[in-house]
CSV table of C-alpha atoms in Angstrom, one decimal:
chain,number,residue,atom,x,y,z
B,1,UNK,CA,-88.4,63.2,43.2
B,2,UNK,CA,-86.4,60.6,45.1
B,3,UNK,CA,-83.0,62.1,46.2
B,4,UNK,CA,-81.5,58.7,47.0
B,5,UNK,CA,-81.9,57.6,43.4
B,6,UNK,CA,-80.1,60.7,42.2
B,7,UNK,CA,-77.1,60.0,44.6
B,8,UNK,CA,-76.9,56.3,43.4
B,9,UNK,CA,-76.7,57.4,39.7
B,10,UNK,CA,-74.0,59.9,40.5
B,11,UNK,CA,-72.0,57.2,42.5
B,12,UNK,CA,-72.2,54.8,39.6
B,13,UNK,CA,-71.0,57.3,37.1
B,14,UNK,CA,-68.0,58.1,39.2
B,15,UNK,CA,-67.2,54.4,39.5
B,16,UNK,CA,-67.5,53.9,35.8
B,17,UNK,CA,-65.3,56.9,35.1
B,18,UNK,CA,-62.7,55.6,37.6
B,19,UNK,CA,-62.6,52.2,36.0
B,20,UNK,CA,-62.2,53.8,32.5
B,21,UNK,CA,-59.4,55.9,33.8
B,22,UNK,CA,-57.6,52.9,35.3
B,23,UNK,CA,-58.1,50.9,32.1
B,24,UNK,CA,-56.8,53.6,29.9
B,25,UNK,CA,-53.8,54.0,32.2
B,26,UNK,CA,-53.1,50.2,32.1
B,27,UNK,CA,-53.3,50.2,28.3
B,28,UNK,CA,-51.0,53.2,28.1
B,29,UNK,CA,-48.4,51.7,30.4
B,30,UNK,CA,-48.6,48.3,28.4
B,31,UNK,CA,-48.1,50.1,25.1
B,32,UNK,CA,-45.1,51.9,26.5
B,33,UNK,CA,-43.5,48.7,27.8
B,34,UNK,CA,-44.1,46.9,24.6
B,35,UNK,CA,-42.5,49.6,22.6
B,36,UNK,CA,-39.5,49.6,24.9
B,37,UNK,CA,-39.0,45.9,24.1
B,38,UNK,CA,-39.3,46.4,20.3
B,39,UNK,CA,-37.0,47.9,17.8
B,40,UNK,CA,-38.0,48.8,14.3
B,41,UNK,CA,-36.1,48.8,11.0
B,42,UNK,CA,-36.8,48.1,7.3
B,43,UNK,CA,-37.3,44.4,8.1
B,44,UNK,CA,-40.0,45.1,10.7
B,45,UNK,CA,-40.2,44.9,14.5
B,46,UNK,CA,-37.7,42.9,16.6
B,47,UNK,CA,-37.8,42.0,20.3
B,48,UNK,CA,-35.1,43.7,22.5
B,49,UNK,CA,-34.1,41.6,25.5
B,50,UNK,CA,-33.5,44.8,27.5
B,51,UNK,CA,-34.0,43.3,30.9
B,52,UNK,CA,-32.5,39.8,30.3
B,53,UNK,CA,-35.8,38.1,30.5
B,54,UNK,CA,-35.2,35.9,27.4
B,55,UNK,CA,-31.8,34.9,28.6
B,56,UNK,CA,-33.3,33.9,32.0
B,57,UNK,CA,-35.9,31.9,30.2
B,58,UNK,CA,-33.3,30.2,28.1
B,59,UNK,CA,-31.3,29.3,31.2
B,60,UNK,CA,-34.4,27.9,32.8
B,61,UNK,CA,-35.1,25.8,29.7
B,62,UNK,CA,-31.5,24.4,29.7
B,63,UNK,CA,-31.7,23.6,33.4
B,64,UNK,CA,-35.1,21.8,33.0
B,65,UNK,CA,-33.7,19.6,30.2
B,66,UNK,CA,-30.5,18.8,32.2
B,67,UNK,CA,-28.3,20.3,29.5
B,68,UNK,CA,-25.2,22.4,30.3
B,69,UNK,CA,-24.8,23.7,26.8
B,70,UNK,CA,-24.8,27.4,26.5
B,71,UNK,CA,-25.4,29.5,23.4
B,72,UNK,CA,-22.1,29.9,21.6
B,73,UNK,CA,-21.0,32.5,19.2
B,74,UNK,CA,-20.3,31.2,15.7
B,75,UNK,CA,-16.6,31.2,14.8
B,76,UNK,CA,-14.4,30.1,11.9
B,77,UNK,CA,-13.4,26.4,11.9
B,78,UNK,CA,-10.0,25.7,13.3
B,79,UNK,CA,-7.3,25.2,10.7
B,80,UNK,CA,-6.4,21.5,10.1
B,81,UNK,CA,-3.0,20.4,11.1
B,82,UNK,CA,-0.5,19.8,8.4
B,83,UNK,CA,-0.3,16.2,7.2
B,84,UNK,CA,2.6,14.3,8.9
B,85,UNK,CA,5.4,13.3,6.6
B,86,UNK,CA,6.1,9.6,6.7
B,87,UNK,CA,9.6,8.6,6.0
B,88,UNK,CA,10.9,5.2,4.9
B,89,UNK,CA,14.3,3.9,6.0
B,90,UNK,CA,13.9,0.3,4.9
B,91,UNK,CA,16.3,-2.7,5.0
B,92,UNK,CA,15.7,-5.7,2.8
B,93,UNK,CA,17.1,-8.6,4.8
B,94,UNK,CA,17.3,-12.4,4.6
B,95,UNK,CA,14.5,-14.5,5.9
B,96,UNK,CA,16.9,-16.8,7.7
B,97,UNK,CA,18.5,-13.9,9.6
B,98,UNK,CA,15.2,-12.3,10.6
B,99,UNK,CA,13.9,-15.6,11.9
B,100,UNK,CA,16.7,-15.5,14.5
B,101,UNK,CA,15.3,-14.1,17.8
B,102,UNK,CA,18.5,-12.1,18.6
B,103,UNK,CA,18.4,-10.5,15.1
B,104,UNK,CA,14.7,-9.6,15.6
B,105,UNK,CA,15.6,-7.8,18.9
B,106,UNK,CA,18.5,-5.9,17.2
B,107,UNK,CA,16.1,-4.7,14.5
B,108,UNK,CA,13.6,-3.5,17.1
B,109,UNK,CA,16.4,-1.6,18.9
B,110,UNK,CA,17.6,-0.1,15.6
B,111,UNK,CA,14.0,1.0,14.9
B,112,UNK,CA,13.8,2.6,18.4
B,113,UNK,CA,17.0,4.4,17.8
B,114,UNK,CA,15.6,5.8,14.5
B,115,UNK,CA,18.2,4.1,12.3
B,116,UNK,CA,15.5,2.2,10.3
B,117,UNK,CA,11.7,2.0,10.5
B,118,UNK,CA,10.9,-0.7,7.9
B,119,UNK,CA,12.1,-4.3,7.3
B,120,UNK,CA,11.5,-6.2,4.0
B,121,UNK,CA,11.6,-9.9,4.2
B,122,UNK,CA,11.2,-12.6,1.5
B,123,UNK,CA,7.9,-14.5,1.9
B,124,UNK,CA,8.4,-16.5,-1.4
B,125,UNK,CA,11.8,-16.7,-2.9
B,126,UNK,CA,12.8,-16.7,-6.6
B,127,UNK,CA,12.7,-20.5,-7.0
B,128,UNK,CA,9.3,-20.8,-5.4
B,129,UNK,CA,10.0,-21.9,-1.8
B,130,UNK,CA,7.8,-20.4,0.8
B,131,UNK,CA,9.3,-19.0,4.0
B,132,UNK,CA,6.0,-19.0,5.9
B,133,UNK,CA,3.0,-21.4,6.0
B,134,UNK,CA,0.5,-20.6,3.4
B,135,UNK,CA,-3.2,-21.6,3.4
B,136,UNK,CA,-4.0,-22.4,-0.3
B,137,UNK,CA,-5.9,-24.9,-2.4
B,138,UNK,CA,-4.0,-24.0,-5.5
B,139,UNK,CA,-1.0,-26.2,-4.7
B,140,UNK,CA,-1.3,-29.7,-3.3
B,141,UNK,CA,1.2,-30.7,-0.5
B,142,UNK,CA,2.2,-27.0,-0.2
B,143,UNK,CA,4.1,-28.0,3.0
B,144,UNK,CA,6.7,-29.8,0.8
B,145,UNK,CA,7.8,-26.4,-0.6
B,146,UNK,CA,7.7,-24.6,2.8
B,147,UNK,CA,10.9,-24.0,4.6
B,148,UNK,CA,11.5,-25.7,7.9
B,149,UNK,CA,12.0,-22.5,9.9
B,150,UNK,CA,8.7,-21.0,8.7
B,151,UNK,CA,7.3,-21.0,12.3
B,152,UNK,CA,10.3,-19.0,13.5
B,153,UNK,CA,9.9,-16.4,10.7
B,154,UNK,CA,6.2,-16.1,11.4
B,155,UNK,CA,7.0,-15.4,15.1
B,156,UNK,CA,9.7,-12.8,14.1
B,157,UNK,CA,7.3,-11.0,11.8
B,158,UNK,CA,4.6,-10.8,14.4
B,159,UNK,CA,7.2,-9.6,17.0
B,160,UNK,CA,8.4,-6.8,14.7
B,161,UNK,CA,4.9,-5.8,13.8
B,162,UNK,CA,3.8,-5.6,17.5
B,163,UNK,CA,6.9,-3.6,18.3
B,164,UNK,CA,5.9,-0.9,15.8
B,165,UNK,CA,8.4,-1.9,13.0
B,166,UNK,CA,6.8,-1.7,9.6
B,167,UNK,CA,7.1,-5.1,7.9
B,168,UNK,CA,6.9,-5.6,4.1
B,169,UNK,CA,6.5,-9.1,2.7
B,170,UNK,CA,8.4,-9.6,-0.6
B,171,UNK,CA,6.9,-12.2,-3.0
B,172,UNK,CA,8.7,-13.4,-6.1
B,173,UNK,CA,5.7,-13.9,-8.3
B,174,UNK,CA,5.8,-15.6,-11.7
B,175,UNK,CA,9.2,-17.4,-11.9
B,176,UNK,CA,8.4,-20.5,-9.9
B,177,UNK,CA,10.1,-23.9,-10.1
B,178,UNK,CA,8.4,-25.4,-7.0
B,179,UNK,CA,4.7,-24.7,-7.3
B,180,UNK,CA,4.7,-25.6,-10.9
B,181,UNK,CA,6.3,-28.9,-10.0
B,182,UNK,CA,3.6,-29.6,-7.5
B,183,UNK,CA,0.8,-28.5,-9.9
B,184,UNK,CA,1.8,-28.3,-13.6
B,185,UNK,CA,-1.6,-26.8,-14.5
B,186,UNK,CA,-0.4,-23.5,-12.9
B,187,UNK,CA,2.6,-23.3,-15.3
B,188,UNK,CA,2.8,-21.8,-18.8
B,189,UNK,CA,2.2,-24.6,-21.3
B,190,UNK,CA,3.4,-25.1,-24.8
B,191,UNK,CA,0.8,-25.0,-27.5
B,192,UNK,CA,1.8,-28.6,-28.5
B,193,UNK,CA,1.7,-29.8,-24.9
B,194,UNK,CA,4.2,-29.9,-22.1
B,195,UNK,CA,5.4,-27.2,-19.6
B,196,UNK,CA,6.9,-24.2,-21.3
B,197,UNK,CA,10.5,-23.4,-20.4
B,198,UNK,CA,12.4,-20.2,-20.8
B,199,UNK,CA,15.9,-19.9,-22.2
B,200,UNK,CA,17.3,-20.8,-18.7
B,201,UNK,CA,15.2,-24.0,-18.7
B,202,UNK,CA,13.0,-22.8,-15.9
B,203,UNK,CA,9.3,-22.7,-15.4
B,204,UNK,CA,6.9,-19.7,-14.9
B,205,UNK,CA,3.4,-19.4,-13.5
B,206,UNK,CA,0.8,-18.4,-16.1
B,207,UNK,CA,-0.2,-14.9,-15.2
B,208,UNK,CA,-3.4,-15.3,-17.3
B,209,UNK,CA,-4.4,-18.4,-15.3
B,210,UNK,CA,-6.9,-17.5,-12.5
B,211,UNK,CA,-5.6,-20.3,-10.3
B,212,UNK,CA,-2.0,-19.0,-10.5
B,213,UNK,CA,-3.2,-15.5,-9.5
B,214,UNK,CA,-5.2,-17.0,-6.6
B,215,UNK,CA,-2.0,-18.7,-5.5
B,216,UNK,CA,-0.1,-15.4,-5.3
B,217,UNK,CA,-3.1,-13.9,-3.6
B,218,UNK,CA,-3.2,-16.7,-1.0
B,219,UNK,CA,0.5,-16.1,-0.2
B,220,UNK,CA,-0.1,-12.4,0.2
B,221,UNK,CA,-3.1,-12.9,2.4
B,222,UNK,CA,-1.1,-15.4,4.6
B,223,UNK,CA,1.7,-12.8,4.9
B,224,UNK,CA,-0.7,-10.1,6.1
B,225,UNK,CA,-2.2,-12.5,8.6
B,226,UNK,CA,1.3,-13.2,9.9
B,227,UNK,CA,1.9,-9.5,10.5
B,228,UNK,CA,3.1,-7.9,7.2
B,229,UNK,CA,1.9,-4.4,6.8
B,230,UNK,CA,2.6,-4.2,3.1
B,231,UNK,CA,3.1,-6.6,0.2
B,232,UNK,CA,5.9,-6.1,-2.3
B,233,UNK,CA,5.5,-8.0,-5.6
B,234,UNK,CA,8.8,-8.8,-7.3
B,235,UNK,CA,9.1,-10.3,-10.8
B,236,UNK,CA,5.5,-9.4,-11.5
B,237,UNK,CA,5.8,-9.6,-15.2
B,238,UNK,CA,5.8,-11.9,-18.2
B,239,UNK,CA,8.9,-14.0,-18.8
B,240,UNK,CA,11.9,-11.9,-19.9
B,241,UNK,CA,13.6,-14.7,-21.9
B,242,UNK,CA,12.1,-17.2,-24.2
B,243,UNK,CA,9.6,-17.7,-27.1
B,244,UNK,CA,6.3,-16.4,-25.8
B,245,UNK,CA,4.8,-17.1,-29.2
B,246,UNK,CA,4.9,-20.8,-28.3
B,247,UNK,CA,2.9,-20.4,-25.1
B,248,UNK,CA,-0.6,-21.7,-24.8
B,249,UNK,CA,-1.9,-19.0,-22.4
B,250,UNK,CA,-5.0,-19.9,-20.4
B,251,UNK,CA,-6.4,-16.5,-21.4
B,252,UNK,CA,-4.4,-14.9,-24.2
B,253,UNK,CA,-3.8,-11.3,-23.2
B,254,UNK,CA,-4.1,-8.4,-25.6
B,255,UNK,CA,-1.6,-6.3,-23.5
B,256,UNK,CA,0.9,-7.1,-20.8
B,257,UNK,CA,0.0,-4.2,-18.6
B,258,UNK,CA,-3.7,-4.9,-18.8
B,259,UNK,CA,-3.4,-8.5,-17.6
B,260,UNK,CA,-0.9,-7.5,-14.9
B,261,UNK,CA,-3.2,-4.7,-13.6
B,262,UNK,CA,-6.1,-7.2,-13.4
B,263,UNK,CA,-4.0,-9.5,-11.4
B,264,UNK,CA,-2.8,-6.7,-9.2
B,265,UNK,CA,-6.4,-5.7,-8.5
B,266,UNK,CA,-7.2,-9.3,-7.5
B,267,UNK,CA,-4.2,-9.4,-5.1
B,268,UNK,CA,-5.2,-6.1,-3.6
B,269,UNK,CA,-8.7,-7.3,-3.1
B,270,UNK,CA,-7.4,-10.4,-1.3
B,271,UNK,CA,-5.3,-8.5,1.3
B,272,UNK,CA,-7.8,-5.6,1.7
B,273,UNK,CA,-7.7,-2.0,0.7
B,274,UNK,CA,-5.9,-0.9,3.8
B,275,UNK,CA,-2.8,-3.0,2.9
B,276,UNK,CA,-0.5,-1.4,0.3
B,277,UNK,CA,0.6,-3.5,-2.6
B,278,UNK,CA,3.8,-2.4,-4.3
B,279,UNK,CA,6.0,-3.4,-7.2
B,280,UNK,CA,9.7,-3.9,-7.7
B,281,UNK,CA,12.1,-5.6,-10.1
B,282,UNK,CA,15.8,-6.2,-10.6
B,283,UNK,CA,16.0,-3.4,-13.2
B,284,UNK,CA,14.1,-0.3,-14.1
B,285,UNK,CA,13.5,-1.7,-17.6
B,286,UNK,CA,11.8,-4.8,-16.2
B,287,UNK,CA,9.2,-2.4,-14.7
B,288,UNK,CA,8.9,0.1,-17.6
B,289,UNK,CA,9.4,-2.1,-20.6
B,290,UNK,CA,8.0,-5.3,-19.0
B,291,UNK,CA,8.9,-8.2,-21.3
B,292,UNK,CA,10.6,-7.4,-24.6
B,293,UNK,CA,10.2,-11.0,-25.5
B,294,UNK,CA,6.5,-10.8,-25.1
B,295,UNK,CA,6.4,-7.6,-27.2
B,296,UNK,CA,8.5,-9.2,-29.9
B,297,UNK,CA,6.1,-12.1,-29.9
B,298,UNK,CA,3.0,-10.0,-30.4
B,299,UNK,CA,1.9,-9.0,-26.9
B,300,UNK,CA,2.3,-5.2,-26.6
B,301,UNK,CA,3.3,-3.7,-23.3
B,302,UNK,CA,0.2,-1.5,-23.1
B,303,UNK,CA,-0.4,1.3,-20.6
B,304,UNK,CA,2.6,0.8,-18.3
B,305,UNK,CA,1.9,4.2,-16.6
B,306,UNK,CA,-1.5,3.0,-15.4
B,307,UNK,CA,0.0,-0.2,-14.0
B,308,UNK,CA,2.8,1.7,-12.1
B,309,UNK,CA,0.3,4.2,-10.8
B,310,UNK,CA,-2.0,1.5,-9.6
B,311,UNK,CA,0.7,0.1,-7.3
B,312,UNK,CA,1.1,1.8,-3.9
B,313,UNK,CA,4.9,2.2,-4.4
B,314,UNK,CA,7.5,1.4,-6.9
B,315,UNK,CA,11.0,0.2,-5.6
B,316,UNK,CA,13.7,0.8,-8.2
B,317,UNK,CA,17.4,-0.2,-8.0
B,318,UNK,CA,19.9,2.6,-8.0
B,319,UNK,CA,23.7,1.9,-8.5
B,320,UNK,CA,24.5,4.7,-6.0
B,321,UNK,CA,23.1,7.4,-3.9
B,322,UNK,CA,24.1,9.9,-6.7
B,323,UNK,CA,22.0,8.0,-9.2
B,324,UNK,CA,19.0,7.5,-6.9
B,325,UNK,CA,17.3,10.7,-8.0
B,326,UNK,CA,17.8,9.8,-11.6
B,327,UNK,CA,16.2,6.3,-11.0
B,328,UNK,CA,13.2,8.0,-9.4
B,329,UNK,CA,12.9,10.5,-12.2
B,330,UNK,CA,13.0,7.8,-14.8
B,331,UNK,CA,9.9,6.1,-13.4
B,332,UNK,CA,8.1,9.4,-12.9
B,333,UNK,CA,8.7,10.4,-16.5
B,334,UNK,CA,6.4,7.5,-17.3
B,335,UNK,CA,4.1,7.6,-14.4
B,336,UNK,CA,4.1,11.1,-12.9
B,337,UNK,CA,2.0,10.2,-9.8
B,338,UNK,CA,3.9,7.0,-8.9
B,339,UNK,CA,5.5,6.9,-5.4
B,340,UNK,CA,9.0,5.8,-6.0
B,341,UNK,CA,11.7,4.5,-3.6
B,342,UNK,CA,15.4,3.9,-4.6
B,343,UNK,CA,17.0,0.7,-3.6
B,344,UNK,CA,20.7,0.9,-2.7
B,345,UNK,CA,23.2,-1.9,-2.3
B,346,UNK,CA,25.8,0.0,-0.3
B,347,UNK,CA,25.3,0.1,3.4
B,348,UNK,CA,27.5,3.2,3.7
B,349,UNK,CA,25.6,5.1,1.0
B,350,UNK,CA,22.3,4.1,2.5
B,351,UNK,CA,23.2,5.4,5.9
B,352,UNK,CA,24.5,8.6,4.5
B,353,UNK,CA,21.6,9.1,2.1
B,354,UNK,CA,19.2,11.8,3.5
B,355,UNK,CA,16.0,10.7,1.8
B,356,UNK,CA,13.7,7.8,1.8
B,357,UNK,CA,15.5,4.7,0.6
B,358,UNK,CA,15.8,0.9,0.8
B,359,UNK,CA,19.0,-1.0,1.6
B,360,UNK,CA,19.3,-4.3,-0.1
B,361,UNK,CA,21.2,-6.5,2.3
B,362,UNK,CA,19.6,-9.9,1.7
B,363,UNK,CA,23.1,-11.4,1.3
B,364,UNK,CA,24.9,-9.5,4.0
B,365,UNK,CA,22.3,-9.0,6.7
B,366,UNK,CA,24.7,-9.6,9.6
B,367,UNK,CA,27.2,-7.1,8.3
B,368,UNK,CA,24.5,-4.5,7.6
B,369,UNK,CA,23.2,-4.8,11.2
B,370,UNK,CA,26.7,-4.6,12.6
B,371,UNK,CA,27.4,-1.4,10.6
B,372,UNK,CA,24.1,0.1,11.8
B,373,UNK,CA,25.0,-0.7,15.4
B,374,UNK,CA,28.4,0.9,14.9
B,375,UNK,CA,30.1,-2.4,15.5
B,376,UNK,CA,31.8,-2.6,12.1
B,377,UNK,CA,33.1,-0.1,9.5
B,378,UNK,CA,31.3,0.2,6.2
B,379,UNK,CA,34.5,0.8,4.4
B,380,UNK,CA,34.7,-2.8,3.2
B,381,UNK,CA,31.0,-2.7,2.2
B,382,UNK,CA,30.5,-4.5,-1.2
B,383,UNK,CA,27.5,-5.2,-3.3
B,384,UNK,CA,29.1,-8.2,-5.0
B,385,UNK,CA,27.2,-10.8,-2.9
B,386,UNK,CA,25.4,-13.9,-4.2
B,387,UNK,CA,21.7,-13.8,-3.3
B,388,UNK,CA,20.8,-16.7,-1.1
B,389,UNK,CA,17.8,-17.7,-3.4
B,390,UNK,CA,17.8,-15.2,-6.2
B,391,UNK,CA,19.6,-16.9,-9.1
B,392,UNK,CA,17.1,-15.4,-11.5
B,393,UNK,CA,18.3,-12.0,-10.5
B,394,UNK,CA,21.6,-12.6,-12.2
B,395,UNK,CA,22.6,-10.6,-15.2
B,396,UNK,CA,22.8,-13.1,-18.0
B,397,UNK,CA,24.9,-12.3,-21.0
B,398,UNK,CA,22.4,-12.8,-23.8
B,399,UNK,CA,25.1,-13.0,-26.4
B,400,UNK,CA,26.8,-16.0,-24.7
B,401,UNK,CA,24.4,-18.7,-26.0
B,402,UNK,CA,23.1,-19.9,-29.3
B,403,UNK,CA,19.4,-20.6,-29.6
B,404,UNK,CA,18.9,-24.0,-31.3
B,405,UNK,CA,15.2,-24.1,-30.5
B,406,UNK,CA,14.3,-26.0,-33.6
B,407,UNK,CA,16.3,-29.1,-32.8
B,408,UNK,CA,14.9,-32.0,-30.7
B,409,UNK,CA,15.8,-32.4,-27.1
B,410,UNK,CA,14.8,-35.7,-25.6
B,411,UNK,CA,15.5,-34.4,-22.1
B,412,UNK,CA,12.3,-32.4,-21.7
B,413,UNK,CA,10.1,-34.2,-24.3
B,414,UNK,CA,8.7,-31.0,-25.8
B,415,UNK,CA,10.8,-30.5,-28.9
B,416,UNK,CA,12.4,-27.4,-27.3
B,417,UNK,CA,16.2,-27.3,-27.2
B,418,UNK,CA,18.6,-24.7,-25.8
B,419,UNK,CA,22.4,-25.0,-26.2
B,420,UNK,CA,24.1,-23.3,-23.3
B,421,UNK,CA,27.5,-21.8,-23.4
B,422,UNK,CA,29.5,-22.2,-20.2
B,423,UNK,CA,30.7,-18.6,-20.6
B,424,UNK,CA,27.6,-17.2,-18.9
B,425,UNK,CA,28.4,-14.2,-16.9
B,426,UNK,CA,26.6,-14.5,-13.6
B,427,UNK,CA,26.6,-11.2,-11.9
B,428,UNK,CA,24.2,-10.2,-9.1
B,429,UNK,CA,22.4,-7.1,-10.3
B,430,UNK,CA,20.8,-6.0,-7.0
């Protein structure tokens, strides 16, 4: 027998045994390490990053991608800050006064001092004259009914706006002697022909006429382009005096509120959704009852609450600061969600009033500014001023005339006659 072969077999067996021992040891160590990196529960096995290997790999991955973002723990979202309360201390002033550069600077200073934050200015007055240039195709020769100092007022509005003063452009809407004289098609017409006149022998734009609504929309749009932050529609209603049953409406309305809300929607669309469009009138009843004459003649008021809610704000006259809350409540009893601002005539009461309010000082702008500046006492403050343009805001005594509408009147050629009594009581309401 060859002894060398026996030794070779023995050496091979020892090498195989050693390899098996090493392999078994490696497997054993691997199993131990794996089990140290795993945890077990009812949901199965989970990797335990005992030595921070996974965190190191995550850091390497972020570094390779150039990101500095680190894993963050989830947390509750931060509480939102409370909404800031916006106050309104507004002064309704004459266009002629605001157009003066010195007055503009005084108003900016009063705003900086915190005395007021809002200025309301007439863009279109009660007779139909325009205080700024208006781009419109509804009225030919519109420059003929535009005031000469329009450029100065436009500059003043822009200056106030740029200085952070909130500017509201006030537009007298339907009562209009001037535009209807330039374009009779915009006016309310008699069924038998001729321009319809109210008991005061004045003309009105036809709210059911699309061209008339476009005209108001053009004025509002021009006011916004000039720098007005909000539009205030005054006298946005059917005629308050006269026989509406004799009117040939362009589109006969089933309800007053319905046709007014349609027009309000068109004006809002013209100025853009970001510009508030608000309503006001010379009395609360003009807002809530609309036109009694229209109702008597077969046009019901309709859903007034919906109309008042559709407006951004409602400005209502209040005889005094003590009655301001009552005036606000009267509107909210009809339209609970309406935003309502009282309008005061007294400078002293407005300055002492601790809530949002509007001062009506169209007729005494210089005095109002002097009182605000502390240059003049408010003791002689009086609301018995005659509005520079607003003769339609007078309180007419309805019992002081006799309607003789069935008699002929050759002066207007439409078979409509009114006999006026000289005992009219003209008293400025607000």
